[in-house]
PDB file of C-alpha atoms in Angstrom:
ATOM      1  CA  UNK H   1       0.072  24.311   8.756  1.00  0.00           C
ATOM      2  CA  UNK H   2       2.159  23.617  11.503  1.00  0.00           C
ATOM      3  CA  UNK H   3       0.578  21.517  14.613  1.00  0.00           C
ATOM      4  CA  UNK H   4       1.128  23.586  18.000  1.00  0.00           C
ATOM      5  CA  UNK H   5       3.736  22.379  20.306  1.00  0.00           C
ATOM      6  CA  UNK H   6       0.887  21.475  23.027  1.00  0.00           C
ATOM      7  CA  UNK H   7      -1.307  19.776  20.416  1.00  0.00           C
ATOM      8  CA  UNK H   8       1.119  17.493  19.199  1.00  0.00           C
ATOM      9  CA  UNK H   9       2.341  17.023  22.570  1.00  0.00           C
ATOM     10  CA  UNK H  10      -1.046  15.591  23.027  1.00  0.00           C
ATOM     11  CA  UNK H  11      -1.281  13.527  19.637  1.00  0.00           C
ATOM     12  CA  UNK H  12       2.290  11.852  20.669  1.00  0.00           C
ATOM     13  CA  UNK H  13       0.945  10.613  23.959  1.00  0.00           C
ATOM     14  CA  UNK H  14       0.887   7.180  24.328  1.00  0.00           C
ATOM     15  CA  UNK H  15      -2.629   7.351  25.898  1.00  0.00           C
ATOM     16  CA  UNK H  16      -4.087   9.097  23.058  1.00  0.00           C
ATOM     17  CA  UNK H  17      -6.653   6.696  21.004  1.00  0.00           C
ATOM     18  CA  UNK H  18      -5.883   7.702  16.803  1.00  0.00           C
ATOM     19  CA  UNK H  19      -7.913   4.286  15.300  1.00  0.00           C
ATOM     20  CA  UNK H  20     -10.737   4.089  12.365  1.00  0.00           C
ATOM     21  CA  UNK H  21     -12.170   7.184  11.692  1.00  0.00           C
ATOM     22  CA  UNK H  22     -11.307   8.950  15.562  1.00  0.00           C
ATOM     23  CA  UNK H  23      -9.213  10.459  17.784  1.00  0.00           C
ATOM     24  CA  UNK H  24     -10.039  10.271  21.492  1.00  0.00           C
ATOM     25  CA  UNK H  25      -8.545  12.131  24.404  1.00  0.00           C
ATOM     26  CA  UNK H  26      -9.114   9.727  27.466  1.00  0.00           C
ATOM     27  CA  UNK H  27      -7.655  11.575  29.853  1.00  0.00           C
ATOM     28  CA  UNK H  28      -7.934  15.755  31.451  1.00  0.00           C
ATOM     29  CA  UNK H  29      -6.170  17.853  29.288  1.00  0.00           C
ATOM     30  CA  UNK H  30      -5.953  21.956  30.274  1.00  0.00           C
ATOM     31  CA  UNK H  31      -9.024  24.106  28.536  1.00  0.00           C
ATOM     32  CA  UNK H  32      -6.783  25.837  26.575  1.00  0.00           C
ATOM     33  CA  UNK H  33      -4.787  23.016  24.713  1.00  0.00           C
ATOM     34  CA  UNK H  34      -8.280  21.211  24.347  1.00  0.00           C
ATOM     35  CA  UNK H  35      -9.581  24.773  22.143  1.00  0.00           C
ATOM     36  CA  UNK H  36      -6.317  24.752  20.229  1.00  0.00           C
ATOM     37  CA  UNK H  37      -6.514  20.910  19.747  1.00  0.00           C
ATOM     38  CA  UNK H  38     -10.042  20.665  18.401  1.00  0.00           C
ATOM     39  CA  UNK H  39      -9.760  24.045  16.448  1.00  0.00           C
ATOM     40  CA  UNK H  40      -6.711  21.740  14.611  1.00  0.00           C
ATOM     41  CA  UNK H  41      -9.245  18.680  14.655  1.00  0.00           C
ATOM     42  CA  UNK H  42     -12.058  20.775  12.976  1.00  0.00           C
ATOM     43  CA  UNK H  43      -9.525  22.061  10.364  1.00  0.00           C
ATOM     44  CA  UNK H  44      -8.570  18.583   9.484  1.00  0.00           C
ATOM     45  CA  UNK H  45     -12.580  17.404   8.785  1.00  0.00           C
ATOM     46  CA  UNK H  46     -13.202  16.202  12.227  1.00  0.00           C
ATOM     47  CA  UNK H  47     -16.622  16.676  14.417  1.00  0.00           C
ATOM     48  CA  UNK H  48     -16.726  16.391  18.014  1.00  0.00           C
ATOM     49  CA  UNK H  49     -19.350  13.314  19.108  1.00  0.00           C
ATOM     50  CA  UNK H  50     -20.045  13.667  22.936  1.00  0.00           C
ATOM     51  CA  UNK H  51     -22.133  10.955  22.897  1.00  0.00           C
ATOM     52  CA  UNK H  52     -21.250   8.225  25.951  1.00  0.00           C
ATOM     53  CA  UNK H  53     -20.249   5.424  23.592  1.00  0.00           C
ATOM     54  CA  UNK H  54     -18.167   7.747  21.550  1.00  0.00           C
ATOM     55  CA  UNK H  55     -16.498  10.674  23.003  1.00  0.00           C
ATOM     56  CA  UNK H  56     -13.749  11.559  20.569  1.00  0.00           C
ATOM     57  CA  UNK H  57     -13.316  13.888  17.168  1.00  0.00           C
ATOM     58  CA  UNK H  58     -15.044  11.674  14.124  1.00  0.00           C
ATOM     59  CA  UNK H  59     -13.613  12.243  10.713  1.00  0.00           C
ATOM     60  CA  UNK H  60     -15.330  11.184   7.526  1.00  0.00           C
ATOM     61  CA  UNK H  61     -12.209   8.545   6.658  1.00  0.00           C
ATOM     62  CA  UNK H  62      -9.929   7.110   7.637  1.00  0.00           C
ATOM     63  CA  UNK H  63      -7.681   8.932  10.410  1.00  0.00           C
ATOM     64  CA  UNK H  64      -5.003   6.676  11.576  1.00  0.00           C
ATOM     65  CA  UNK H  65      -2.538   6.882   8.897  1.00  0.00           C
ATOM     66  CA  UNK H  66      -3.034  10.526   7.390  1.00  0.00           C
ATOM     67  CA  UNK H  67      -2.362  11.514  11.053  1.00  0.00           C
ATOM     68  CA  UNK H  68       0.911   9.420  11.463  1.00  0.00           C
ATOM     69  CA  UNK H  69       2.069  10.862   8.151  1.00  0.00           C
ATOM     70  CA  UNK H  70       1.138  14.534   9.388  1.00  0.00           C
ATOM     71  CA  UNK H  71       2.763  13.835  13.086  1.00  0.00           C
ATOM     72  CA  UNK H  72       5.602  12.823  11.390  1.00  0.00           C
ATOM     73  CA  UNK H  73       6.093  16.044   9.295  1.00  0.00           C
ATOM     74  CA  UNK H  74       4.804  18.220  12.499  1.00  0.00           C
ATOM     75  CA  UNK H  75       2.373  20.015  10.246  1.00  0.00           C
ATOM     76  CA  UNK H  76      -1.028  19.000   8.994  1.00  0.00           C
ATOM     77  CA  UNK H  77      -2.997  20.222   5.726  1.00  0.00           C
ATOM     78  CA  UNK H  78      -5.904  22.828   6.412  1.00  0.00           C
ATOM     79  CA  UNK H  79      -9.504  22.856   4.732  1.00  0.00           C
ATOM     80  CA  UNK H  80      -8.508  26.314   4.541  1.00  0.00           C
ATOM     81  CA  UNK H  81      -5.275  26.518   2.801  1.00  0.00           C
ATOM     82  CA  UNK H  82      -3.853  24.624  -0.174  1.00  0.00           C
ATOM     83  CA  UNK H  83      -0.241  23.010  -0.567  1.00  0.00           C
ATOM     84  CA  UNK H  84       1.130  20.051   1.167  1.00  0.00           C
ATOM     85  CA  UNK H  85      -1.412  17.070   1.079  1.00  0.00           C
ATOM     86  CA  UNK H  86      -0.323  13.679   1.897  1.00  0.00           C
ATOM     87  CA  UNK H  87      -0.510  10.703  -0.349  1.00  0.00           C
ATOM     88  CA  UNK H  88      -3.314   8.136   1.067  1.00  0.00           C
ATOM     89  CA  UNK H  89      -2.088   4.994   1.605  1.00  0.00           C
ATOM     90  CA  UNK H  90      -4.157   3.189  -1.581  1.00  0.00           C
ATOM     91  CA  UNK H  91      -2.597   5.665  -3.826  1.00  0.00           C
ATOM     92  CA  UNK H  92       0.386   4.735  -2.425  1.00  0.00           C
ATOM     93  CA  UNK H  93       0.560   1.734  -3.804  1.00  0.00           C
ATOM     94  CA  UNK H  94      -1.264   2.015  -6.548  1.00  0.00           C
ATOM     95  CA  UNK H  95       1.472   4.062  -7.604  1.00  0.00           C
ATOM     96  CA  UNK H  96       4.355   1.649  -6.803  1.00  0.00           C
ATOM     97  CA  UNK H  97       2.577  -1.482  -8.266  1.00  0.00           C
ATOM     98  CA  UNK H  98       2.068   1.143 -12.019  1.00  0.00           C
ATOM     99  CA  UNK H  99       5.534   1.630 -11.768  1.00  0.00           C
ATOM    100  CA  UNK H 100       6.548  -1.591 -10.943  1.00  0.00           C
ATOM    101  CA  UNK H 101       8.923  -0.876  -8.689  1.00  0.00           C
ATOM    102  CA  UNK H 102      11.063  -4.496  -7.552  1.00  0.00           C
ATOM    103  CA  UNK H 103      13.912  -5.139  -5.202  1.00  0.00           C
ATOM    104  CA  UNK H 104      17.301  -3.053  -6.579  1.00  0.00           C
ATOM    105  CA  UNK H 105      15.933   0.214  -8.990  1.00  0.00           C
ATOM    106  CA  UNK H 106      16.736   3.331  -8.638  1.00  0.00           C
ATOM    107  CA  UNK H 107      14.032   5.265  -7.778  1.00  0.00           C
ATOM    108  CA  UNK H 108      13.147   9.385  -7.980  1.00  0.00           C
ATOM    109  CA  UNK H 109      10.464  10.998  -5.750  1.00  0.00           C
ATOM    110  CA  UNK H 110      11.200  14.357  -6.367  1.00  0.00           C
ATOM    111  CA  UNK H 111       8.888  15.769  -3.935  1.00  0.00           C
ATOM    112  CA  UNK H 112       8.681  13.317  -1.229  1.00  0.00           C
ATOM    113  CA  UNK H 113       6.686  15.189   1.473  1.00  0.00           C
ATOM    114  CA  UNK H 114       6.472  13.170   4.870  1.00  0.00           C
ATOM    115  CA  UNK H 115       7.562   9.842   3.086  1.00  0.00           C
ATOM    116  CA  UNK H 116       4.394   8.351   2.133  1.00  0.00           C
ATOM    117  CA  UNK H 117       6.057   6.817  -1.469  1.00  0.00           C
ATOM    118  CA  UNK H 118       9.359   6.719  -0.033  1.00  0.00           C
ATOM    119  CA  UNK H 119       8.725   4.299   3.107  1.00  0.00           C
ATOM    120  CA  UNK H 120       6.480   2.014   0.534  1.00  0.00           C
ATOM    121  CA  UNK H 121       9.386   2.268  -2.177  1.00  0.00           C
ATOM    122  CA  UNK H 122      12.048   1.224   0.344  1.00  0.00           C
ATOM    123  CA  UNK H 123       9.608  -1.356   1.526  1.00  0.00           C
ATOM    124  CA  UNK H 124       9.853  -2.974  -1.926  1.00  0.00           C
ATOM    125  CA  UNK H 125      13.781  -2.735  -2.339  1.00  0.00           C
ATOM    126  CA  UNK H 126      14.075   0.470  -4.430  1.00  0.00           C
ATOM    127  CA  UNK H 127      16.829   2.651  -3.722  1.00  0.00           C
ATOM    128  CA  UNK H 128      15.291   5.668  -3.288  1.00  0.00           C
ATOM    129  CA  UNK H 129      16.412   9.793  -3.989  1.00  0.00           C
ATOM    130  CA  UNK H 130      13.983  11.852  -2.413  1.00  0.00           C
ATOM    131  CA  UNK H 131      13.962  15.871  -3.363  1.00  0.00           C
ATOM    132  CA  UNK H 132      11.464  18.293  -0.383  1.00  0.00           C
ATOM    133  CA  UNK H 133      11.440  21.318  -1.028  1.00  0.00           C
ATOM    134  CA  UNK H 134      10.481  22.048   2.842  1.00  0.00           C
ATOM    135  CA  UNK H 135      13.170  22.048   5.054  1.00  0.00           C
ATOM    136  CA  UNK H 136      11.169  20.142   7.661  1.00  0.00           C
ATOM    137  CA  UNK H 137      10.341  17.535   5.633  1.00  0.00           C
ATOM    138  CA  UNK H 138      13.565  17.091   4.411  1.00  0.00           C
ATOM    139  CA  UNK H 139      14.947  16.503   7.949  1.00  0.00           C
ATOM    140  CA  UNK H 140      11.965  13.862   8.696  1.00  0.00           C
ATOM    141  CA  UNK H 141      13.144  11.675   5.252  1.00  0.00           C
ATOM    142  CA  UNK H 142      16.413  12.090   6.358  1.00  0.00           C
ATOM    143  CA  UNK H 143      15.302  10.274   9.735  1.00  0.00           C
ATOM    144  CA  UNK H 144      12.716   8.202   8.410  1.00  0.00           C
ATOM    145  CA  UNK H 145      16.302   6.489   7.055  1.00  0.00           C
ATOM    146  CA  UNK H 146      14.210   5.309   3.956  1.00  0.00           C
ATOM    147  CA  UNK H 147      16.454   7.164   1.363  1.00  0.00           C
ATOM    148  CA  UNK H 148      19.622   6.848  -0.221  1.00  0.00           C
ATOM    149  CA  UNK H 149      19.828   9.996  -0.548  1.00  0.00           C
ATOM    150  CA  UNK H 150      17.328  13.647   0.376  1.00  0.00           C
ATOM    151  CA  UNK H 151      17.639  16.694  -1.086  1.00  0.00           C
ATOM    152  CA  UNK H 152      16.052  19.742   0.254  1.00  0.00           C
ATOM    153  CA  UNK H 153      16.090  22.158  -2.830  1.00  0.00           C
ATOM    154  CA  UNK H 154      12.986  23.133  -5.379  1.00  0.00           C
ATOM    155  CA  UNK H 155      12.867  20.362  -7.744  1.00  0.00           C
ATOM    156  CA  UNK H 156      12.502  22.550 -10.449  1.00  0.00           C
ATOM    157  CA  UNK H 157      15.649  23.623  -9.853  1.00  0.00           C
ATOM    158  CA  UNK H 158      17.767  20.659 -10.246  1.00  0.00           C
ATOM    159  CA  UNK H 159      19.662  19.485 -13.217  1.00  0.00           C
ATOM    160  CA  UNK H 160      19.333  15.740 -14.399  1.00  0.00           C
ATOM    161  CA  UNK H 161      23.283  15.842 -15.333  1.00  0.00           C
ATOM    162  CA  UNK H 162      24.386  16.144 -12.185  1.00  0.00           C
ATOM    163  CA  UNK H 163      23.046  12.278 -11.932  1.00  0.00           C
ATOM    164  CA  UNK H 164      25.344  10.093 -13.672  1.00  0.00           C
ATOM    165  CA  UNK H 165      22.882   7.448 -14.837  1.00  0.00           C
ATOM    166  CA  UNK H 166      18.900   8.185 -14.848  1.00  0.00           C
ATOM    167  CA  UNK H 167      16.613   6.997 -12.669  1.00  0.00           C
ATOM    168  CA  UNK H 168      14.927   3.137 -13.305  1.00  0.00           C
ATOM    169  CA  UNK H 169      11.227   4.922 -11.804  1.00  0.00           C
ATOM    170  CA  UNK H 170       9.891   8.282 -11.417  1.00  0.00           C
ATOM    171  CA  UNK H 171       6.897   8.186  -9.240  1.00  0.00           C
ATOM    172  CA  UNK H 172       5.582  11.424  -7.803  1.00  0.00           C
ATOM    173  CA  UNK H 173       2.831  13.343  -6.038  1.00  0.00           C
ATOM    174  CA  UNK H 174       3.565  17.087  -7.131  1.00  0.00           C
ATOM    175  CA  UNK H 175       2.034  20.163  -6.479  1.00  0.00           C
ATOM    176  CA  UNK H 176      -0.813  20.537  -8.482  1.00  0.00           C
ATOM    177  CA  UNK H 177      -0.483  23.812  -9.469  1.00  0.00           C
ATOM    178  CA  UNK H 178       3.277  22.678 -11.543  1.00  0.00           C
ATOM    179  CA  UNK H 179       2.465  19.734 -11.631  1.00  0.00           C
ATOM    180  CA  UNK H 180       2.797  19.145 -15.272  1.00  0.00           C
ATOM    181  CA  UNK H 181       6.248  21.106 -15.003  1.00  0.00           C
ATOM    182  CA  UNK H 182       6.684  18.282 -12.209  1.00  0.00           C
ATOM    183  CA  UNK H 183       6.841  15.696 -14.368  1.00  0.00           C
ATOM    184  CA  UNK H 184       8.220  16.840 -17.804  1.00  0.00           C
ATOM    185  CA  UNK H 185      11.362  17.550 -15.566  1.00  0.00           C
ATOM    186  CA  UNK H 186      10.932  14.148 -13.879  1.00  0.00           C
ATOM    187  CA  UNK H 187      11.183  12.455 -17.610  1.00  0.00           C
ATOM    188  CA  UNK H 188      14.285  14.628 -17.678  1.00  0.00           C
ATOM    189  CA  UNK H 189      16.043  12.023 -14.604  1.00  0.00           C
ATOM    190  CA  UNK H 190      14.579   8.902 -16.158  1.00  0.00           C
ATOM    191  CA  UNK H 191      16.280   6.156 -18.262  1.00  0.00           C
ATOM    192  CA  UNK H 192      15.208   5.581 -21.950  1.00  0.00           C
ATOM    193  CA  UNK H 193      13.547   2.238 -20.822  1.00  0.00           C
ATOM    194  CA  UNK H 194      12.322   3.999 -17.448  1.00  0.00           C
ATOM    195  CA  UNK H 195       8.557   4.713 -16.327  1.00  0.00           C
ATOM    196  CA  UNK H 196       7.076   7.763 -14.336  1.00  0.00           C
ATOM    197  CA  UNK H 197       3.917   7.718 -12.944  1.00  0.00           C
ATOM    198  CA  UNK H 198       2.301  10.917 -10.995  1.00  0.00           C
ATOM    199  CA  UNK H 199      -0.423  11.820  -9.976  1.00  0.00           C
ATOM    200  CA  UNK H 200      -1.595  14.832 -11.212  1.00  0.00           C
ATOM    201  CA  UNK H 201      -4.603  17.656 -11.377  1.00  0.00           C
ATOM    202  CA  UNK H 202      -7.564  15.670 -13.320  1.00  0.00           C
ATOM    203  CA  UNK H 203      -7.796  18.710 -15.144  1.00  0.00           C
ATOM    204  CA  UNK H 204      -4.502  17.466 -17.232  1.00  0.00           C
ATOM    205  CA  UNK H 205      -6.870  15.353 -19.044  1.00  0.00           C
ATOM    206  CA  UNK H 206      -9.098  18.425 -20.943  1.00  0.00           C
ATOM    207  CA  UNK H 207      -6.909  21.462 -20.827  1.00  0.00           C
ATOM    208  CA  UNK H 208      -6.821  22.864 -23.925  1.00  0.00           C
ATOM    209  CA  UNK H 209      -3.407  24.884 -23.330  1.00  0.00           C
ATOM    210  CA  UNK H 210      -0.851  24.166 -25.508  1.00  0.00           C
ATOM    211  CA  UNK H 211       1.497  22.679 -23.380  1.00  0.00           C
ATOM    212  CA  UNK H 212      -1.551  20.434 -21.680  1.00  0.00           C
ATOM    213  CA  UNK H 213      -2.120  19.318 -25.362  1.00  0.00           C
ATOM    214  CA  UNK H 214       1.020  18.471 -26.457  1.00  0.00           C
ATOM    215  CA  UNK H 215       1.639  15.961 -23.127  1.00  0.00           C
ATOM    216  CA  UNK H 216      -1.736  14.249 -23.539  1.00  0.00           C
ATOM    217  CA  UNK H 217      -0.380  13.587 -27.829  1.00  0.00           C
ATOM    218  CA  UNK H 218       3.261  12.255 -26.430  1.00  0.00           C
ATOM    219  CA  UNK H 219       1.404  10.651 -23.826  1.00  0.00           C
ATOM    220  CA  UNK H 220      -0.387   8.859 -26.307  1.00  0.00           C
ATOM    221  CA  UNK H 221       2.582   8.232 -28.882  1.00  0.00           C
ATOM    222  CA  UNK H 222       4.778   6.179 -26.631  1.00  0.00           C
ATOM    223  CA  UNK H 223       1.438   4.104 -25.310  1.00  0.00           C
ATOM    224  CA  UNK H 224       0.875   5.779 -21.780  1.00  0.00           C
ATOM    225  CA  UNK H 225      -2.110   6.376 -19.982  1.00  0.00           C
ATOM    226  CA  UNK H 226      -3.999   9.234 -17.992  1.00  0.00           C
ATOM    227  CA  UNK H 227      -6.839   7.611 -16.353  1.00  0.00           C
ATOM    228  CA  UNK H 228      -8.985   9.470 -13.614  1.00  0.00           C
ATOM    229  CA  UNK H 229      -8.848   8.254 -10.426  1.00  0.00           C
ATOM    230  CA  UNK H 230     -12.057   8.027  -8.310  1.00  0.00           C
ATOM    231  CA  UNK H 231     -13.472  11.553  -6.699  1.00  0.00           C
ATOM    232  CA  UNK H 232     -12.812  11.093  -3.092  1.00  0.00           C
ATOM    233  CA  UNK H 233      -8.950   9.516  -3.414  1.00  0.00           C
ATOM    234  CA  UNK H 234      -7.620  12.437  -1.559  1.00  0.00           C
ATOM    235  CA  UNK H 235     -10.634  12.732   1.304  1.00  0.00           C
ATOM    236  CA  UNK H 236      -8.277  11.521   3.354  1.00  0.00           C
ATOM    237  CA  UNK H 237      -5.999  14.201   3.351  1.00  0.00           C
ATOM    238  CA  UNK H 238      -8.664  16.673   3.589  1.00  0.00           C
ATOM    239  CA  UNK H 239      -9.366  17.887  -0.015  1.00  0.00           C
ATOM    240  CA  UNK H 240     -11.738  17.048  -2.814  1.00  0.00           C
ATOM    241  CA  UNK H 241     -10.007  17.850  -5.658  1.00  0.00           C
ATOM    242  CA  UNK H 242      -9.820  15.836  -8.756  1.00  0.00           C
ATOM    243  CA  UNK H 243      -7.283  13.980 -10.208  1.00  0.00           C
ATOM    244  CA  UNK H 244      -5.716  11.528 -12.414  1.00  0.00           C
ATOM    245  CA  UNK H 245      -2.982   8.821 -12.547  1.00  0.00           C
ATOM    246  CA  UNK H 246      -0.354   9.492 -15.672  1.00  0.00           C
ATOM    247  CA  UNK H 247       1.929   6.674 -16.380  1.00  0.00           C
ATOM    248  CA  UNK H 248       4.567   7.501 -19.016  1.00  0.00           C
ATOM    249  CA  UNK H 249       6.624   4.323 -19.700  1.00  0.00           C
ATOM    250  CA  UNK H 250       9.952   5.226 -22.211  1.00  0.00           C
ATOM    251  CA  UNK H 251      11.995   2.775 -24.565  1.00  0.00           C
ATOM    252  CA  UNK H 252      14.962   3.269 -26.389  1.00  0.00           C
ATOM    253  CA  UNK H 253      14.864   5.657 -29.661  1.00  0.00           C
ATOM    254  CA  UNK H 254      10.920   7.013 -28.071  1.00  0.00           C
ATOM    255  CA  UNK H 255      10.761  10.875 -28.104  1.00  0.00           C
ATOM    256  CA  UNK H 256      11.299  11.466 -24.595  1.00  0.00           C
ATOM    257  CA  UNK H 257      13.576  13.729 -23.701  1.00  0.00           C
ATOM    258  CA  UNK H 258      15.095  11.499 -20.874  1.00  0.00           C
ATOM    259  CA  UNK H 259      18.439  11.406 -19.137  1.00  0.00           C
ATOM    260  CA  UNK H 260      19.511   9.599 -21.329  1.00  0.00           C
ATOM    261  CA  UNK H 261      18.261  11.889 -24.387  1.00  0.00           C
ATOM    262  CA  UNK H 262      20.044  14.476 -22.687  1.00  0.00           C
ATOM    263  CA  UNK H 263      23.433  13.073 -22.457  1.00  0.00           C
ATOM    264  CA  UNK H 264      23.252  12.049 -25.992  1.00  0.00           C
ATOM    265  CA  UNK H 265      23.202  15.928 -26.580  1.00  0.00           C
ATOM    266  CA  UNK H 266      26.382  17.467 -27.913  1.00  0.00           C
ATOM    267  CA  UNK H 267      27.684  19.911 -25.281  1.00  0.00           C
ATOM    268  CA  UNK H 268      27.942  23.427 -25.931  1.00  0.00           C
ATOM    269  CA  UNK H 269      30.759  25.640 -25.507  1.00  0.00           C
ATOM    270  CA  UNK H 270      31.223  27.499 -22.655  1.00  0.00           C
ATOM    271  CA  UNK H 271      32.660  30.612 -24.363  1.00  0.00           C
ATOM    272  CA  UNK H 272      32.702  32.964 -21.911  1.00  0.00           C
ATOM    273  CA  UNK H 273      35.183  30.467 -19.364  1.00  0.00           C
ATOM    274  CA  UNK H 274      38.459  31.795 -18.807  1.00  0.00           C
TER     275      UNK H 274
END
């Protein structure tokens, strides 16, 4: 949901307190942008405590860097809507250190949000792709200068041989409800020797569909792992949904169907060209 010009005109102020768990106002504001501004505060788990020693919205975690993440992106996710949730900051990297991401990889975060892997992959000397599907968040990555290179297209939609090579790392945070599309098509950019690691819907773990099944047996076969991560990971971001960590690591002559795999493929025919 997008923050109102006047709110975040507010948040951006240099005078505005965003520490710990609060955000405090500490200085007169007009009635109207304070209704719109705690409405947006409320929405995003906050509680107004008027007590003298406090005086400021009180969230239930950790505030200060879900809020830069969601300034960044000028939009912030609502208890009352699902879709775009941030990646905390622990999940962050214990994402990066899974993959073992070091200085010089190529790196895939094919849907990159606000940043939150991107910055921390950059940080570690991976040169980063980033695909957003939003616009808007396509234009922050682009500023956020973390990227080599940002694509603002569906992921789904892309095809891995339009990459020359594949990808060293594919480390993602997808949308939960294609999640598991998400990352098939991620293995689809990787190397033979590369890793992916998502995180993904804990319900991947015990679906009994048949495409659910038959990830959790290749998961298995080439010696991954799908480990549940702990209930409140993604408090921070204002939901309480479950979820898992998947780490798929490929080697050469493994049944992945990875870049590589792919351009192994004899080509087909085009027999309709001119």
């Amino acid at each position: 949901m997008r923050f109102p010009d006047s709110v975040l005109a507010v948040l951006t102020d240099p005078r505005t307190e965003i520490r710990g768990d609060l955000v405090r106002i500490p200085f007169e504001i007009d009635r109207p942008v304070y209704e719109r501004l705690n409405v947006v505060l409320k929405e995003m788990g906050g509680r107004w405590d008027g007590r003298n020693a406090v005086r400021a919205h009180v969230f239930p975690y950790r505030i200060e860097g879900h809020m830069r993440q969601c300034i960044a992106a000028g939009e912030y996710p609502s208890r009352y809507e699902t879709g775009w949730f941030p990646t905390p900051h622990d999940l962050v990297m214990q994402v990066c250190d899974a993959a073992g991401i070091y200085a010089g990889m190529t790196v895939l975060e094919p849907s990159a949000g606000a940043g939150a892997l991107t910055q921390e992959i950059a940080r570690r000397g991976g040169v980063v792709d980033a695909v957003e599907v939003d616009e808007r968040r396509a234009d922050v990555l682009r500023e956020q200068g973390d990227c080599r290179r940002v694509y603002a297209t569906d992921f789904l939609a892309t095809d891995p041989m339009e990459y020359e090579e594949g990808f060293d790392r594919i480390v993602m945070n997808p949308p939960f409800k294609t999640g598991l599309d998400h990352i098939l098509h991620g293995i689809s950019h990787m190397k033979d020797d590369g890793i992916l690691v998502a995180i993904m819907s804990d319900g991947l773990r015990w679906w009994g569909d048949r495409a659910s099944t038959e990830f959790r047996n290749m998961v298995e076969e080439v010696g991954g792992e799908i480990e549940p991560l702990p209930e409140d990971s993604f408090a921070v971001s204002g939901t309480s949904v479950r979820t898992c960590l998947v780490y798929v690591p490929g080697y050469a002559g493994g049944p992945l169907r990875t870049h590589d795999w792919h351009r192994r493929q004899p080509r087909q025919l085009d027999l309709f060209a001119a």
